[in-house]
PDB file of C-alpha atoms (C1' of nucleotides) in Angstrom:
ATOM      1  CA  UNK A  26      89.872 114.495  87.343  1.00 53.00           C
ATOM      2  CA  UNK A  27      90.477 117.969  89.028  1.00 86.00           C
ATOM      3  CA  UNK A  28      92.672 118.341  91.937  1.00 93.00           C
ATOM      4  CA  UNK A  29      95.182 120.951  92.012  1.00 94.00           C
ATOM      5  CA  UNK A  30      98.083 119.461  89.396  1.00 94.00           C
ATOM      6  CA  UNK A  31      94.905 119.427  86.757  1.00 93.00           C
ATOM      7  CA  UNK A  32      94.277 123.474  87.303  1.00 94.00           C
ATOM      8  CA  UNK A  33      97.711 124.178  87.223  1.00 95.00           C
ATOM      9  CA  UNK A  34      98.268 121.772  84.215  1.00 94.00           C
ATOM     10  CA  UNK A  35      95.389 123.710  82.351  1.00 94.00           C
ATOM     11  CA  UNK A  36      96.296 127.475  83.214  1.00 95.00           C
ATOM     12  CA  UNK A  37      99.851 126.052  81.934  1.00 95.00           C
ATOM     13  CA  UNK A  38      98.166 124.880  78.462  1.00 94.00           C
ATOM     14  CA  UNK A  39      96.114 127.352  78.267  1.00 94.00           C
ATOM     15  CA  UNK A  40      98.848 129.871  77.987  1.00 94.00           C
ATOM     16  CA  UNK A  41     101.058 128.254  75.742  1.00 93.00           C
ATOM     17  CA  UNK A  42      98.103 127.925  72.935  1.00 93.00           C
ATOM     18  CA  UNK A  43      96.339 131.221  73.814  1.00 94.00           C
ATOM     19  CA  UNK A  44      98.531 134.089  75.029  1.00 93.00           C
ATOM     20  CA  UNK A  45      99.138 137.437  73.769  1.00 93.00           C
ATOM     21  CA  UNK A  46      96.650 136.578  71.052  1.00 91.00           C
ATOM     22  CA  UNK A  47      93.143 137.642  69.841  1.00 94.00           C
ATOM     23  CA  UNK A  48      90.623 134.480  70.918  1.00 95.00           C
ATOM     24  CA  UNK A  49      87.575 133.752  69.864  1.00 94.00           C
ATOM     25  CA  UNK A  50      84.974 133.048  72.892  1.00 95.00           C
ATOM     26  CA  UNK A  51      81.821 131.770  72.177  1.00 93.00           C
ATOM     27  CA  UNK A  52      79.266 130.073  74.883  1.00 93.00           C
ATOM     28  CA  UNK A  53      77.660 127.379  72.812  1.00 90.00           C
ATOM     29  CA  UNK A  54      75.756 126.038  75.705  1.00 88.00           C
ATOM     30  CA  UNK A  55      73.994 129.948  76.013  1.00 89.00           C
ATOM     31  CA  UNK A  56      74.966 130.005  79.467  1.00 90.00           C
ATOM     32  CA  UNK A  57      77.698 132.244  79.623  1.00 92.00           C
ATOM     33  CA  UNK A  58      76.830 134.181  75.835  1.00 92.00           C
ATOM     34  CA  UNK A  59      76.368 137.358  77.760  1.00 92.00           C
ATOM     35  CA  UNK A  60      80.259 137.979  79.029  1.00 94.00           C
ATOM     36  CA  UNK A  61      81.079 135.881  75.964  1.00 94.00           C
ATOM     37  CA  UNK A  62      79.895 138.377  73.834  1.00 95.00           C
ATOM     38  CA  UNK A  63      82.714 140.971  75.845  1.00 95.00           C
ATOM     39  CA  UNK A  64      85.422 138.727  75.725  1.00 95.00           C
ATOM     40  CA  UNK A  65      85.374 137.797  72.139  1.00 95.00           C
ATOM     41  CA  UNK A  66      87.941 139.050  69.852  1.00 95.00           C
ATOM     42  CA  UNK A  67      90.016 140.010  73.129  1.00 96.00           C
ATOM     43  CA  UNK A  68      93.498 139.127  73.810  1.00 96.00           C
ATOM     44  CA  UNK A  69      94.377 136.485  76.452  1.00 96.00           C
ATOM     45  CA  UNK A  70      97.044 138.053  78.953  1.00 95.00           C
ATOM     46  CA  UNK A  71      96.933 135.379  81.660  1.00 95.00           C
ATOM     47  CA  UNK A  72      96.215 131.996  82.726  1.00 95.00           C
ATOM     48  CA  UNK A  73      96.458 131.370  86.611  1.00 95.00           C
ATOM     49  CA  UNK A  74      95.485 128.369  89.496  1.00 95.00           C
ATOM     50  CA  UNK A  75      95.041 129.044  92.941  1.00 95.00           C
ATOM     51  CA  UNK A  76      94.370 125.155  94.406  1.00 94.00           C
ATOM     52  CA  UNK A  77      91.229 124.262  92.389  1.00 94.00           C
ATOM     53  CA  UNK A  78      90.775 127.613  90.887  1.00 94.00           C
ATOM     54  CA  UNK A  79      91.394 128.639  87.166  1.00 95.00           C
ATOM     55  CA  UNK A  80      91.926 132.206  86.150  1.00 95.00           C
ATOM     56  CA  UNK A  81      92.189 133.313  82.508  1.00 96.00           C
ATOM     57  CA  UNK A  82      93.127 137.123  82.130  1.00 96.00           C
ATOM     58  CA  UNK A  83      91.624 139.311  79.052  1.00 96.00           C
ATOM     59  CA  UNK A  84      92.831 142.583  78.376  1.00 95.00           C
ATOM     60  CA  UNK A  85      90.976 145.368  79.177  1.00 93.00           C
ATOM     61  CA  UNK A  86      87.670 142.757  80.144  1.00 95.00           C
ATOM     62  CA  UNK A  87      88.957 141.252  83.250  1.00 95.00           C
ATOM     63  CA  UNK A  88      89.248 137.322  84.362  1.00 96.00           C
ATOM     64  CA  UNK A  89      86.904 134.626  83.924  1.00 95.00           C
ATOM     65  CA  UNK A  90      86.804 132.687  87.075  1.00 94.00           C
ATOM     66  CA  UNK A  91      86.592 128.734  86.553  1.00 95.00           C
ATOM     67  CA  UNK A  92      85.640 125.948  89.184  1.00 94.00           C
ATOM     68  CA  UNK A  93      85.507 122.566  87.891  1.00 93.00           C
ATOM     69  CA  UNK A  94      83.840 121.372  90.011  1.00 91.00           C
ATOM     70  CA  UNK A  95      83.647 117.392  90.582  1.00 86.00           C
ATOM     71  CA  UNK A  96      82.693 116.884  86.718  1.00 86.00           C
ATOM     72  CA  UNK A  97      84.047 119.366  84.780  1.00 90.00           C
ATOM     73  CA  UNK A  98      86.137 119.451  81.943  1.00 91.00           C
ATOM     74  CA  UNK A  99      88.007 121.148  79.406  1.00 93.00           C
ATOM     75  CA  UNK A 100      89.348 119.718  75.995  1.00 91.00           C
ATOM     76  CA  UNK A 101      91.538 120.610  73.864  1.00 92.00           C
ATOM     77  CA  UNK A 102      91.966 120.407  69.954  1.00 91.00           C
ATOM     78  CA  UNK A 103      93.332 121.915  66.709  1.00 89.00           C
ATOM     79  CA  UNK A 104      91.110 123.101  63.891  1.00 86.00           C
ATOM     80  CA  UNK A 105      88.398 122.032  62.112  1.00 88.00           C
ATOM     81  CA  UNK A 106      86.936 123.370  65.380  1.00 88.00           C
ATOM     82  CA  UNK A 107      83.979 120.384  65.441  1.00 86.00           C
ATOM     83  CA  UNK A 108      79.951 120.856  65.983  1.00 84.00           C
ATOM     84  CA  UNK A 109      80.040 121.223  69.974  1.00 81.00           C
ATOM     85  CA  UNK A 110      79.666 118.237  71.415  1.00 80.00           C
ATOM     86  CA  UNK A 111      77.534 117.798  74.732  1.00 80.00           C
ATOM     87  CA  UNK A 112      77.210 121.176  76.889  1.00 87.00           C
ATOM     88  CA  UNK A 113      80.157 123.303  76.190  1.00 91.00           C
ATOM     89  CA  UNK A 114      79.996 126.154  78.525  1.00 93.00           C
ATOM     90  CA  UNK A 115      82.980 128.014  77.432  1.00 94.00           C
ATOM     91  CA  UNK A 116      85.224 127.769  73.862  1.00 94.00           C
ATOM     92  CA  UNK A 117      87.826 129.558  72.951  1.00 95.00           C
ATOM     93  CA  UNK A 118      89.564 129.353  69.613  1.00 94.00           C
ATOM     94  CA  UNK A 119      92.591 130.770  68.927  1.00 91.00           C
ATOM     95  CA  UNK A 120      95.928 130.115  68.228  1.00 79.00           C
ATOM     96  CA  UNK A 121      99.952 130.665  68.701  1.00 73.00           C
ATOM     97  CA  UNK A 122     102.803 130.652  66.233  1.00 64.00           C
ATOM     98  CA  UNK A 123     102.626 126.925  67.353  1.00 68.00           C
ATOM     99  CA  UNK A 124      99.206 126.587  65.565  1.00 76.00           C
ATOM    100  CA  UNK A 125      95.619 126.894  65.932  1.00 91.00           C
ATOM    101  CA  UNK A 126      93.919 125.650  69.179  1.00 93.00           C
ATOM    102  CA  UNK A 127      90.589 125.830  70.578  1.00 93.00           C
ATOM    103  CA  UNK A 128      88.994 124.469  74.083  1.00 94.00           C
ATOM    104  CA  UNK A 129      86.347 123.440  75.159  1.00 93.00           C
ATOM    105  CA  UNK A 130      84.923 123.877  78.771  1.00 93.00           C
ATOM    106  CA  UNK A 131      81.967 121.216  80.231  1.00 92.00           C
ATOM    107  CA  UNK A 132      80.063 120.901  83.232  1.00 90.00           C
ATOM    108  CA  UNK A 133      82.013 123.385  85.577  1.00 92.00           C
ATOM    109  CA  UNK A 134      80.686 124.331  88.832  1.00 91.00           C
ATOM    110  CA  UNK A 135      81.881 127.911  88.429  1.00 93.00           C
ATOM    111  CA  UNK A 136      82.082 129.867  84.668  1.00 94.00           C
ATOM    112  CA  UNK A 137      82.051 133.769  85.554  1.00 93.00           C
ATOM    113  CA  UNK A 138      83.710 137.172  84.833  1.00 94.00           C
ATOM    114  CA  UNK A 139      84.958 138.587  87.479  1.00 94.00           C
ATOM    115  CA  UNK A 140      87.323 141.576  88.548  1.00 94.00           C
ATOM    116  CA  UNK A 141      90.415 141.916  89.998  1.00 94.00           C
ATOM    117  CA  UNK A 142      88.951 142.961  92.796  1.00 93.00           C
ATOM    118  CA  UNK A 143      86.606 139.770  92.586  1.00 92.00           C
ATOM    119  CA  UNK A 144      90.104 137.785  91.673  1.00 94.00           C
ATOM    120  CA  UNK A 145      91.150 138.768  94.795  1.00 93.00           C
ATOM    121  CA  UNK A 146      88.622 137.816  97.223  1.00 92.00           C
ATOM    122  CA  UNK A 147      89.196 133.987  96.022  1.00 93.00           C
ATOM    123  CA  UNK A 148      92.271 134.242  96.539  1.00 94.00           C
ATOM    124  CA  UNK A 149      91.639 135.506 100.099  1.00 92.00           C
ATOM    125  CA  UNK A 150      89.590 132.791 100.883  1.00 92.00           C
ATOM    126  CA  UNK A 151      92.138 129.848  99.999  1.00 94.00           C
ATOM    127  CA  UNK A 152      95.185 128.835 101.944  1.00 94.00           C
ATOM    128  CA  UNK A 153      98.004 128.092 100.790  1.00 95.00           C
ATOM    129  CA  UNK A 154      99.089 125.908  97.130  1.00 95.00           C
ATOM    130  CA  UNK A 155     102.124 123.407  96.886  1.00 96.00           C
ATOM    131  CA  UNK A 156     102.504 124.270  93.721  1.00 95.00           C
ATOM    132  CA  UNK A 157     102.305 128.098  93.876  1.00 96.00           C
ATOM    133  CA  UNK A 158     106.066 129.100  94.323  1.00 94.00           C
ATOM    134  CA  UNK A 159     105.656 131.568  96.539  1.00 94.00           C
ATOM    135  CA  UNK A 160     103.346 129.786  99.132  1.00 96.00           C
ATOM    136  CA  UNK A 161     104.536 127.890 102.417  1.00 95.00           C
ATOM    137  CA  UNK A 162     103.120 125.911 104.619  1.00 95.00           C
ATOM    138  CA  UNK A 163     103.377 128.541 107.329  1.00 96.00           C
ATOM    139  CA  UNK A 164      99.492 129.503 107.295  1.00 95.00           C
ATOM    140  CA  UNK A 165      98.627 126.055 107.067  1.00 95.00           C
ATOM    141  CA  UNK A 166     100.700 124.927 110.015  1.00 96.00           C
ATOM    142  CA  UNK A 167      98.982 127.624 111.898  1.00 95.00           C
ATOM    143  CA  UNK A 168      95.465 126.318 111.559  1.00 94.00           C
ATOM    144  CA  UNK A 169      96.341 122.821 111.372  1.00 95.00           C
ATOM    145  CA  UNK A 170      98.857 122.720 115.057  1.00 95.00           C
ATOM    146  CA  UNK A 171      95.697 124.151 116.957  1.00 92.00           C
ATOM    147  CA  UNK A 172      92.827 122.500 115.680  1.00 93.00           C
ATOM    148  CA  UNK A 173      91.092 119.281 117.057  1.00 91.00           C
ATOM    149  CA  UNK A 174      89.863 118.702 113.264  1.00 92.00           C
ATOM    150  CA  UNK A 175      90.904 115.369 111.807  1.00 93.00           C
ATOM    151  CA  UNK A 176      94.121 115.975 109.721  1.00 94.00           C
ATOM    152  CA  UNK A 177      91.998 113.977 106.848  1.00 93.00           C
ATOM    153  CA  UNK A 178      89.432 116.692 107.075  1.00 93.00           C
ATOM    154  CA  UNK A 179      91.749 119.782 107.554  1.00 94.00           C
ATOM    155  CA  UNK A 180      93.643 118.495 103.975  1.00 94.00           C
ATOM    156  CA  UNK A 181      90.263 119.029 102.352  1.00 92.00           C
ATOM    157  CA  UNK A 182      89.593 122.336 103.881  1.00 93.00           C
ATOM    158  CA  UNK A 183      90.973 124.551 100.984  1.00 93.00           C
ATOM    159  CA  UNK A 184      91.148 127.265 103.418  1.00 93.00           C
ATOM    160  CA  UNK A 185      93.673 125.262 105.009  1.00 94.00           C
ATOM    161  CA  UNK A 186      95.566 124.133 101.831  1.00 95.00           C
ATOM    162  CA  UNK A 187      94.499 124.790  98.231  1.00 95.00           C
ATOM    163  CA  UNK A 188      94.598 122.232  95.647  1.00 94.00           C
ATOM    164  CA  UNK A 189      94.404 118.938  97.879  1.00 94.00           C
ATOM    165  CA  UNK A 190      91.586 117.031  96.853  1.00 92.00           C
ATOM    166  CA  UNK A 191      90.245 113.214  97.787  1.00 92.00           C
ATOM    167  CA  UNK A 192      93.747 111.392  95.990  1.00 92.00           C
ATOM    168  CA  UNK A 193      96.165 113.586  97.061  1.00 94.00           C
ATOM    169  CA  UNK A 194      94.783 113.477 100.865  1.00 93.00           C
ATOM    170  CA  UNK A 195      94.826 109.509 100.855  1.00 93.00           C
ATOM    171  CA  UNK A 196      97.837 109.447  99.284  1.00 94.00           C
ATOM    172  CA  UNK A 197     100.307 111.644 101.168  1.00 96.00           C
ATOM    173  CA  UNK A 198      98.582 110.387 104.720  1.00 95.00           C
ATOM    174  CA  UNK A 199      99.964 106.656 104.059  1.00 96.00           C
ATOM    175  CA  UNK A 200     103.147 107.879 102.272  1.00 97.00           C
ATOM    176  CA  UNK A 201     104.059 109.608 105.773  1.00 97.00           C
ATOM    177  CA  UNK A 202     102.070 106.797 108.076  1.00 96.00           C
ATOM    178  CA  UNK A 203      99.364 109.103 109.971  1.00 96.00           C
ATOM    179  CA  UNK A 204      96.229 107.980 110.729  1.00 95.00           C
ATOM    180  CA  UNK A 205      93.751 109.905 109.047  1.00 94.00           C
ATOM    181  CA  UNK A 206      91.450 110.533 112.346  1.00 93.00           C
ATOM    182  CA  UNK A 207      94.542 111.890 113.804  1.00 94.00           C
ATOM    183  CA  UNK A 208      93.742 115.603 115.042  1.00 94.00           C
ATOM    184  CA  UNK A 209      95.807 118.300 113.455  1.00 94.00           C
ATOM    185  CA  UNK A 210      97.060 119.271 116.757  1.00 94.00           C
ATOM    186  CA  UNK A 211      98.587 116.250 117.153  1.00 95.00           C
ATOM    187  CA  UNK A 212     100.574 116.119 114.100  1.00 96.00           C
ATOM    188  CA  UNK A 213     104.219 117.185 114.855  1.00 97.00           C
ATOM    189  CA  UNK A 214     106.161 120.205 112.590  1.00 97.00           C
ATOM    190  CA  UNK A 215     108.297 117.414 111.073  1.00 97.00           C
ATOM    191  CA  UNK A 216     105.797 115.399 110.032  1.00 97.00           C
ATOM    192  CA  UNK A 217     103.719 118.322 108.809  1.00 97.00           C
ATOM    193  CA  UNK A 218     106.918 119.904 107.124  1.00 97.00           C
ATOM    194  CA  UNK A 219     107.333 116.556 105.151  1.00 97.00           C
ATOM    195  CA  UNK A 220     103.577 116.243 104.215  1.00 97.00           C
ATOM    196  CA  UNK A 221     103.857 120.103 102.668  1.00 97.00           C
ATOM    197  CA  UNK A 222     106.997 119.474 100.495  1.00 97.00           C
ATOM    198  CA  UNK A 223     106.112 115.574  99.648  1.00 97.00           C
ATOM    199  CA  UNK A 224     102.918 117.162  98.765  1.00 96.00           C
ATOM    200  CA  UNK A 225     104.658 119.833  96.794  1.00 96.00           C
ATOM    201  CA  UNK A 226     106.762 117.078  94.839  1.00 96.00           C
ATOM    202  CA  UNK A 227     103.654 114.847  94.216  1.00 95.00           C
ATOM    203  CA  UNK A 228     101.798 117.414  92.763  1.00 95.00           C
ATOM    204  CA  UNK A 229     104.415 118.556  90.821  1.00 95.00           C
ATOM    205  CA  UNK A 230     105.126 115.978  88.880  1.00 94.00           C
ATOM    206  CA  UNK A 231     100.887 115.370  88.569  1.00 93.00           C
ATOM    207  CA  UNK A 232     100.913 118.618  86.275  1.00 94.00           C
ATOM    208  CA  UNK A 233     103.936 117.591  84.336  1.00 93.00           C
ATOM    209  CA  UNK A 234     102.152 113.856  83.710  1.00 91.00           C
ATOM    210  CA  UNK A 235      98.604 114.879  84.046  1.00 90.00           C
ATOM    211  CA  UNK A 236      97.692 112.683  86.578  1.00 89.00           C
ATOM    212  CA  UNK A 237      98.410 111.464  90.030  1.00 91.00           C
ATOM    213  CA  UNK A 238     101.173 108.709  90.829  1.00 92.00           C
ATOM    214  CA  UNK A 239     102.187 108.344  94.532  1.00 94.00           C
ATOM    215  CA  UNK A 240     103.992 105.105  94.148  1.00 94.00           C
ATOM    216  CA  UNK A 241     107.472 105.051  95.620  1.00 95.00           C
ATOM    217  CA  UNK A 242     109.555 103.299  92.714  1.00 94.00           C
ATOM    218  CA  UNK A 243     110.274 100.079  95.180  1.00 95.00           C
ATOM    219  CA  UNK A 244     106.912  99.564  95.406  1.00 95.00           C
ATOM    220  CA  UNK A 245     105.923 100.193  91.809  1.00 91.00           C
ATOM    221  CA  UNK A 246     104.156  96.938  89.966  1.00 90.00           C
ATOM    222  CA  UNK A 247     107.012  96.290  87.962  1.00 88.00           C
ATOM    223  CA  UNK A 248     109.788  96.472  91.383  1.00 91.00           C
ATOM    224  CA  UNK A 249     107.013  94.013  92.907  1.00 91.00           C
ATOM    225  CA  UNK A 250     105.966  91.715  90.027  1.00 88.00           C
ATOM    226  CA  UNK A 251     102.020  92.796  90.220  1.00 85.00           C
ATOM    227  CA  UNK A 252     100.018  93.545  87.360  1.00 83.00           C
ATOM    228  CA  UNK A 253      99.712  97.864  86.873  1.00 81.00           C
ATOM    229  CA  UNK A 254      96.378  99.167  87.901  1.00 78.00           C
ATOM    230  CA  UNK A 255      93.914  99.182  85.466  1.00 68.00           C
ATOM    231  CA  UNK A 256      91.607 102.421  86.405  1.00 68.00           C
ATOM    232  CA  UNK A 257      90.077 104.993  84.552  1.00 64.00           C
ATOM    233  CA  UNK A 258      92.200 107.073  86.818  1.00 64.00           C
ATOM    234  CA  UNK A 259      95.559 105.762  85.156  1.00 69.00           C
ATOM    235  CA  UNK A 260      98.142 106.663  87.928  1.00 84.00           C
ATOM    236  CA  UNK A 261      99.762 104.381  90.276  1.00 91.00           C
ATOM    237  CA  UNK A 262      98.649 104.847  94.006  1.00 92.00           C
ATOM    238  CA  UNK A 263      98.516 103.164  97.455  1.00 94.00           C
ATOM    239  CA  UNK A 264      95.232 103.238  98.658  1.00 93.00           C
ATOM    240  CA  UNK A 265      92.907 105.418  96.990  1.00 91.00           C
ATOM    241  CA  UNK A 266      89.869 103.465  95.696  1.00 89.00           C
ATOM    242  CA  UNK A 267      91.429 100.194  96.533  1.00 90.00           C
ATOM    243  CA  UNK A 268      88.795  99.528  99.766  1.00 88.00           C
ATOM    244  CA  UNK A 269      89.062  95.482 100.867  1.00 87.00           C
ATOM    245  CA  UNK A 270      92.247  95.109  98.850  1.00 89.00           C
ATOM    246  CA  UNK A 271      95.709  94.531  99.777  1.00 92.00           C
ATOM    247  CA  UNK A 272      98.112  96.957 101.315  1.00 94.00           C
ATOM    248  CA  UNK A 273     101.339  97.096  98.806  1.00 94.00           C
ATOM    249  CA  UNK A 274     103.087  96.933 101.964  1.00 95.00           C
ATOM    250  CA  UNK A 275     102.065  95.361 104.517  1.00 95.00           C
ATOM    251  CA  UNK A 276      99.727  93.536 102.188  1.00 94.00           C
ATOM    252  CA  UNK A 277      96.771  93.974 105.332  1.00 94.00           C
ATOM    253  CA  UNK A 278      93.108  95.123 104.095  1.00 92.00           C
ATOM    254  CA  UNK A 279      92.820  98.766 103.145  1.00 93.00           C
ATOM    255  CA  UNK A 280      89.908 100.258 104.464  1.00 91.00           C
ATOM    256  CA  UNK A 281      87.228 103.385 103.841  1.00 90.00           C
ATOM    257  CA  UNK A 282      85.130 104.944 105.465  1.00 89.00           C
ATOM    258  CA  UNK A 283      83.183 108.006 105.130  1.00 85.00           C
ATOM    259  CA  UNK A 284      84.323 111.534 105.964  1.00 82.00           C
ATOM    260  CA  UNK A 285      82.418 114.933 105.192  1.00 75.00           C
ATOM    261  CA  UNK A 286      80.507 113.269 102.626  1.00 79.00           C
ATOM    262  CA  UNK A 287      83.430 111.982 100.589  1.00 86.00           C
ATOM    263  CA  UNK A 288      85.343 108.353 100.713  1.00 89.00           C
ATOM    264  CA  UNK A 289      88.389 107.865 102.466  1.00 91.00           C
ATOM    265  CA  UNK A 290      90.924 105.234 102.106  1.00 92.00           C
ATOM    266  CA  UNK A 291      93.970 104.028 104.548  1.00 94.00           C
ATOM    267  CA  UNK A 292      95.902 101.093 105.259  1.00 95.00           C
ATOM    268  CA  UNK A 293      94.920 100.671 109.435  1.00 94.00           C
ATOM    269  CA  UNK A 294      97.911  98.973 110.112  1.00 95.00           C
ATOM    270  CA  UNK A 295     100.545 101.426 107.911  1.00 97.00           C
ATOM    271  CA  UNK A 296      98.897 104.166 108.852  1.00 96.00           C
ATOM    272  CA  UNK A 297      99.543 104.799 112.864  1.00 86.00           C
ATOM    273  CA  UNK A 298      97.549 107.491 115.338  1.00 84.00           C
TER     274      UNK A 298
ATOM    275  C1'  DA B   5      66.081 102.759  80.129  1.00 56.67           C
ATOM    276  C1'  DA B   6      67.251 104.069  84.522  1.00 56.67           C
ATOM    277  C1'  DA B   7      70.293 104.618  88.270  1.00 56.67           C
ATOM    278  C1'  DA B   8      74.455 105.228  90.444  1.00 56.67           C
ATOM    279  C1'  DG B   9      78.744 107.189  90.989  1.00 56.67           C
ATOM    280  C1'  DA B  10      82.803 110.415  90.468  1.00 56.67           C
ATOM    281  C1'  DT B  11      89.205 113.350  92.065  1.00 56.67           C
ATOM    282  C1'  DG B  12      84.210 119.449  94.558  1.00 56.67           C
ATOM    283  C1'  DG B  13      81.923 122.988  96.990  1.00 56.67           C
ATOM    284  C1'  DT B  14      77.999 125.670  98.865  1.00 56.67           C
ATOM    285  C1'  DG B  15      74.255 126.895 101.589  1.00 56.67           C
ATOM    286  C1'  DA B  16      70.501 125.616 104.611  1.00 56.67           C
ATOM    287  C1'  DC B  17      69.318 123.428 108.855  1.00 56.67           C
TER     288       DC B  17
ATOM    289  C1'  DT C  30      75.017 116.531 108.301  1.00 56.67           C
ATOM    290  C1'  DC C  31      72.263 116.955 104.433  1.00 56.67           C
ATOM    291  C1'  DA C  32      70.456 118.302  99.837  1.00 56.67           C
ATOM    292  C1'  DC C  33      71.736 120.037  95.846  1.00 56.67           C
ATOM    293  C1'  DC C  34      74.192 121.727  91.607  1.00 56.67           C
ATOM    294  C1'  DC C  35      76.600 120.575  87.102  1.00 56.67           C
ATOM    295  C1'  DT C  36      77.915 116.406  83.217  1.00 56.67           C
ATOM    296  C1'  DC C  37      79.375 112.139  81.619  1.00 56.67           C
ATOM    297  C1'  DT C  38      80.349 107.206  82.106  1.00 56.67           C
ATOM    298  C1'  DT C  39      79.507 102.804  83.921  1.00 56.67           C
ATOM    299  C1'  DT C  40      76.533  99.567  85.992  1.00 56.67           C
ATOM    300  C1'  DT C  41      72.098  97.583  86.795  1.00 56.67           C
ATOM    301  C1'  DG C  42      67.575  95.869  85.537  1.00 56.67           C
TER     302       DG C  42
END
DNA sequence: AAAAGATGGTGAC
DNA sequence: TCACCCTCTTTTG
């Protein structure tokens, strides 16, 4: 379920089993054997997200670049490292004073070794993160105040901000009331200013649960005597996936429609041009 | 058994 | 705006 929090959540884990130690890489699948082959027996120096992006350093080798595409997935266990199951791309095995670890990695969209350089030129090409500390929503504001682009659309654009994906962007539009059609020009600093930090907040707490909860707490099944949702995707939310059911709030029809080739979701009457 | 669908992104038109 | 890539799960026949 990758949007931002779950990159951020996975450079975080990744760290805590693997740094500063040797790690085994192997490519099980045979479709990344060939920079497996450098990387194994190499020590892990870094684990990074940018938005959607993984990074994980090795010393001396360089960074292997991950994209997880809309599928992808990586798992994590403690020895007896098992018979790979499925297409594992990527495993690592390894292990801190806290024990021995290993990961898997399935169906990314992007497995590669790259150089800083390389590194680099992703990052250039990605606006700014929430949940990178030392990003604001400056650049985004920039691109967002002048263009005639749907705000809906501009969310997604992870040129315009990194990390947003299809929840997040339904989410945070009816937590702050705008109309998803509206055009980023028309979307005023305050507005945008509390989008960027609620944003911020929301994703924050997605990487310390591991998944996505935009309920306020007044409106939370238990404040409003509902049943919880019961969703593969686990996390309370407002309107995402919930087409032709009723608003928390105003308890009207949420609708969807689709955008760019994805599914979007808003409350018409909650949600105001 | 086969098809559809999913929280993403790219490249061709 | 499409087709397409990658994998796994759920739904349909």
């Amino acid at each position: 379920m990758p949007e931002g929090h779950t990159i951020h959540r996975l450079a975080a884990d990744c760290l805590e089993r693997f740094a500063g130690r040797q790690v085994r890489v192997s490519s099980p699948q045979g479709r990344f054997t060939d920079a497996a082959a450098l990387l194994d027996g190499r020590v892990l120096s870094g684990a990074e997200a940018h938005g959607k992006h993984l990074f994980l350093g090795f010393e001396a080798v360089g960074w292997v670049h991950i994209h997880l595409g809309l599928y992808g997935k990586v798992g994590f266990g403690a020895p007896p490292v098992p018979a790979p199951v499925g297409q594992v791309r990527l495993r690592l095995v390894g292990g801190t004073t806290n024990g021995d670890h290993y990961a898997d990695l399935r169906g990314p969209t992007t497995c590669e070794l790259i150089t800083p350089a390389g590194k680099q030129a992703v990052h250039e090409r990605l606006g700014p993160d929430p949940l990178r500390r030392a990003d604001d929503g400056e650049a985004a504001w920039a691109r967002i105040s002048r263009s005639r682009t749907s705000v809906a659309a501009l969310l997604m654009d992870q040129k315009v901000v990194a990390g947003v994906g299809n929840v997040y962007r339904a989410e945070v539009l009816f937590r702050h009331g705008i109309d998803p059609y509206r055009a980023g020009k028309d979307l005023t600093r305050s507005e945008w200013d509390a989008v960027w930090s609620d944003l911020a907040a929301l994703m924050r707490e997605g990487v310390r649960n591991n998944r996505i909860d935009t309920v306020r707490p007044e409106h939370t099944p238990e404040a409003m005597g509902r049943p919880p949702r019961d969703d593969d995707h686990g996390g309370e939310v407002y309107v995402y996936r919930r087409a032709h059911q009723p608003c928390h709030i105003c308890g009207g029809e949420v609708r969807t429609a689709g955008l760019a080739a994805r599914n979007l979701f808003w409350c018409p009457s909650c949600q105001r041009a």
